[in-house]
């Protein structure tokens, strides 16, 4: 899964049942997103998660207090 237009950095990524950062919707932790100076990064998301109405949540930090971006899959 490709992301672009994000600030450079390393971000935790979770899979949720809704595009909402609340931990009440948390399903699992995905791999960490590394965003380079050009604002782009890629993670692998298992194909079994697609077409089930789930959402990838990218958080601003490991505290998972704020959402950077979401992507319905």
Backbone as JSON, one array per atom type, in Angstrom:
{
  "sequence": "XXXXXXXXXXXXXXXXXXXXXXXXXXXXXXXXXXXXXXXXXXXXXXXXXXXXXXXXXXXXXXXXXXXXXXXXX",
  "N": [[0.86, -1.16, 0.0], [0.67, 2.13, -0.92], [1.68, 5.34, 0.21], [1.54, 8.89, 0.06], [2.62, 12.36, 0.15], [3.06, 12.8, 2.84], [4.58, 13.83, 5.98], [8.11, 13.39, 6.41], [9.27, 10.57, 8.22], [8.82, 8.0, 10.76], [6.16, 5.86, 11.26], [3.6, 4.34, 13.26], [1.34, 1.77, 12.25], [-1.95, 0.63, 12.14], [-4.58, -1.82, 11.83], [-7.98, -1.36, 11.53], [-11.49, -1.81, 12.3], [-13.07, 0.22, 11.48], [-12.71, 3.47, 9.91], [-11.49, 5.04, 12.03], [-9.6, 6.34, 14.61], [-9.87, 5.41, 17.2], [-9.05, 3.09, 19.74], [-10.96, 1.22, 20.24], [-11.78, 0.14, 17.87], [-9.69, -1.32, 16.97], [-7.89, -3.92, 15.31], [-5.45, -5.24, 14.54], [-1.85, -4.8, 14.62], [0.0, -3.43, 12.02], [2.87, -3.4, 9.78], [5.51, -0.98, 10.36], [5.36, 2.27, 8.96], [7.63, 3.8, 6.89], [8.46, 6.94, 5.93], [9.98, 8.75, 3.46], [12.12, 11.61, 2.62], [10.86, 12.66, 0.42], [8.21, 12.41, 0.96], [6.87, 10.01, 0.59], [5.93, 6.59, 1.17], [5.79, 3.01, 1.7], [3.9, 0.16, 2.64], [3.43, -3.35, 3.26], [0.37, -4.95, 3.01], [-1.48, -7.65, 4.01], [-3.29, -9.52, 1.59], [-5.62, -10.72, 2.44], [-6.92, -8.96, 4.09], [-8.19, -7.11, 2.53], [-11.18, -5.8, 0.94], [-13.02, -6.24, 2.98], [-14.17, -4.25, 4.34], [-12.46, -2.89, 6.06], [-9.98, -0.73, 7.64], [-6.96, 1.04, 7.23], [-4.96, 2.61, 9.55], [-2.82, 5.27, 10.07], [-0.76, 6.42, 12.5], [0.46, 9.37, 14.23], [2.47, 9.02, 16.1], [4.04, 6.66, 18.4], [2.4, 6.72, 20.59], [-0.16, 6.54, 19.74], [-2.13, 8.49, 19.83], [-2.95, 10.41, 18.05], [-4.18, 10.62, 14.73], [-2.56, 10.33, 11.63], [-3.19, 9.73, 8.94], [-5.77, 7.97, 7.12], [-6.91, 4.98, 5.45], [-9.3, 3.42, 3.69], [-9.79, -0.02, 3.05]],
  "CA": [[0.0, 0.0, 0.0], [1.49, 3.33, -1.07], [1.25, 6.6, 0.8], [2.31, 10.04, -0.43], [2.23, 13.64, 0.71], [3.16, 12.77, 4.3], [5.86, 14.31, 6.5], [9.12, 12.35, 6.59], [9.31, 10.01, 9.57], [8.44, 6.61, 10.98], [4.82, 5.92, 11.84], [2.91, 3.08, 13.53], [0.16, 1.53, 11.4], [-2.86, -0.38, 12.68], [-5.76, -2.17, 11.06], [-9.19, -1.13, 12.34], [-12.76, -2.18, 11.68], [-13.63, 1.47, 10.95], [-11.7, 4.51, 9.71], [-11.55, 5.81, 13.25], [-8.4, 6.05, 15.37], [-10.16, 4.86, 18.53], [-8.59, 1.72, 19.94], [-12.13, 0.34, 20.29], [-11.94, -0.46, 16.55], [-8.41, -1.95, 16.65], [-7.84, -5.35, 14.99], [-4.08, -5.71, 14.63], [-0.78, -3.87, 14.26], [0.67, -3.72, 10.75], [4.26, -2.97, 9.82], [5.77, 0.45, 10.51], [5.49, 3.02, 7.71], [8.79, 4.68, 6.79], [8.22, 7.95, 4.91], [11.22, 9.44, 3.12], [12.1, 13.07, 2.48], [9.93, 13.01, -0.66], [6.83, 12.31, 1.44], [6.24, 8.76, 0.18], [6.31, 5.36, 1.84], [5.01, 1.84, 1.31], [3.85, -1.0, 3.54], [2.72, -4.52, 2.74], [-0.84, -5.3, 3.75], [-1.93, -8.94, 3.5], [-4.46, -9.44, 0.71], [-6.81, -11.22, 3.15], [-7.58, -7.85, 4.77], [-8.89, -6.26, 1.57], [-12.58, -6.08, 0.6], [-13.75, -6.66, 4.18], [-14.66, -3.05, 5.0], [-11.52, -2.51, 7.1], [-9.31, 0.55, 7.44], [-5.58, 1.19, 7.68], [-4.8, 3.85, 10.29], [-1.43, 5.66, 10.31], [-0.71, 7.33, 13.64], [1.58, 10.32, 14.22], [3.53, 8.56, 17.01], [3.76, 5.39, 19.07], [1.35, 6.9, 21.61], [-1.42, 6.35, 18.98], [-3.09, 9.49, 20.31], [-3.41, 11.24, 16.93], [-4.15, 9.97, 13.43], [-1.95, 11.07, 10.53], [-4.03, 9.5, 7.77], [-6.51, 6.69, 7.08], [-7.16, 4.47, 4.11], [-10.24, 2.29, 3.65], [-9.33, -1.06, 2.12]],
  "C": [[0.91, 1.23, 0.0], [0.84, 4.53, -0.39], [2.11, 7.71, 0.23], [1.8, 11.31, 0.23], [2.29, 13.7, 2.23], [4.5, 13.35, 4.74], [6.84, 13.14, 6.65], [9.11, 11.87, 8.03], [8.93, 8.55, 9.57], [7.14, 6.6, 11.77], [4.25, 4.52, 12.1], [1.63, 2.99, 12.68], [-0.65, 0.39, 12.0], [-3.96, -0.66, 11.67], [-6.96, -2.05, 11.99], [-10.43, -1.57, 11.58], [-13.49, -0.98, 11.12], [-12.5, 2.47, 10.76], [-11.8, 5.53, 10.84], [-10.35, 5.38, 14.09], [-8.62, 5.47, 16.75], [-9.7, 3.42, 18.63], [-9.75, 0.72, 20.09], [-12.34, -0.39, 18.97], [-10.7, -1.23, 16.1], [-8.56, -3.45, 16.38], [-6.43, -5.89, 15.17], [-3.1, -4.59, 14.27], [-0.18, -4.34, 12.94], [2.11, -3.25, 10.84], [4.37, -1.45, 9.92], [5.95, 1.09, 9.14], [6.69, 3.95, 7.81], [8.53, 5.64, 5.63], [9.52, 8.72, 4.7], [11.03, 10.93, 2.94], [11.18, 13.54, 1.35], [8.48, 12.87, -0.29], [6.13, 11.02, 1.1], [6.78, 7.58, 0.99], [5.36, 4.25, 1.46], [5.04, 0.81, 2.43], [3.15, -2.14, 2.8], [1.52, -4.79, 3.64], [-1.32, -6.63, 3.17], [-3.24, -8.83, 2.71], [-5.74, -9.9, 1.41], [-7.56, -10.11, 3.88], [-8.41, -6.98, 3.82], [-10.32, -6.74, 1.34], [-13.38, -6.65, 1.76], [-14.28, -5.45, 4.95], [-13.76, -2.55, 6.11], [-10.8, -1.21, 6.73], [-7.9, 0.51, 8.0], [-5.46, 2.57, 8.32], [-3.3, 4.1, 10.49], [-1.45, 6.72, 11.41], [0.53, 8.23, 13.57], [2.74, 9.87, 15.1], [3.11, 7.26, 17.67], [2.73, 5.51, 20.19], [-0.04, 6.64, 21.04], [-2.53, 7.29, 19.46], [-3.67, 10.33, 19.17], [-3.2, 10.49, 15.62], [-3.51, 10.89, 12.39], [-2.78, 10.95, 9.27], [-4.73, 8.16, 7.9], [-6.68, 6.28, 5.63], [-8.09, 3.27, 4.21], [-9.71, 1.26, 2.66], [-10.45, -2.02, 1.84]]
}
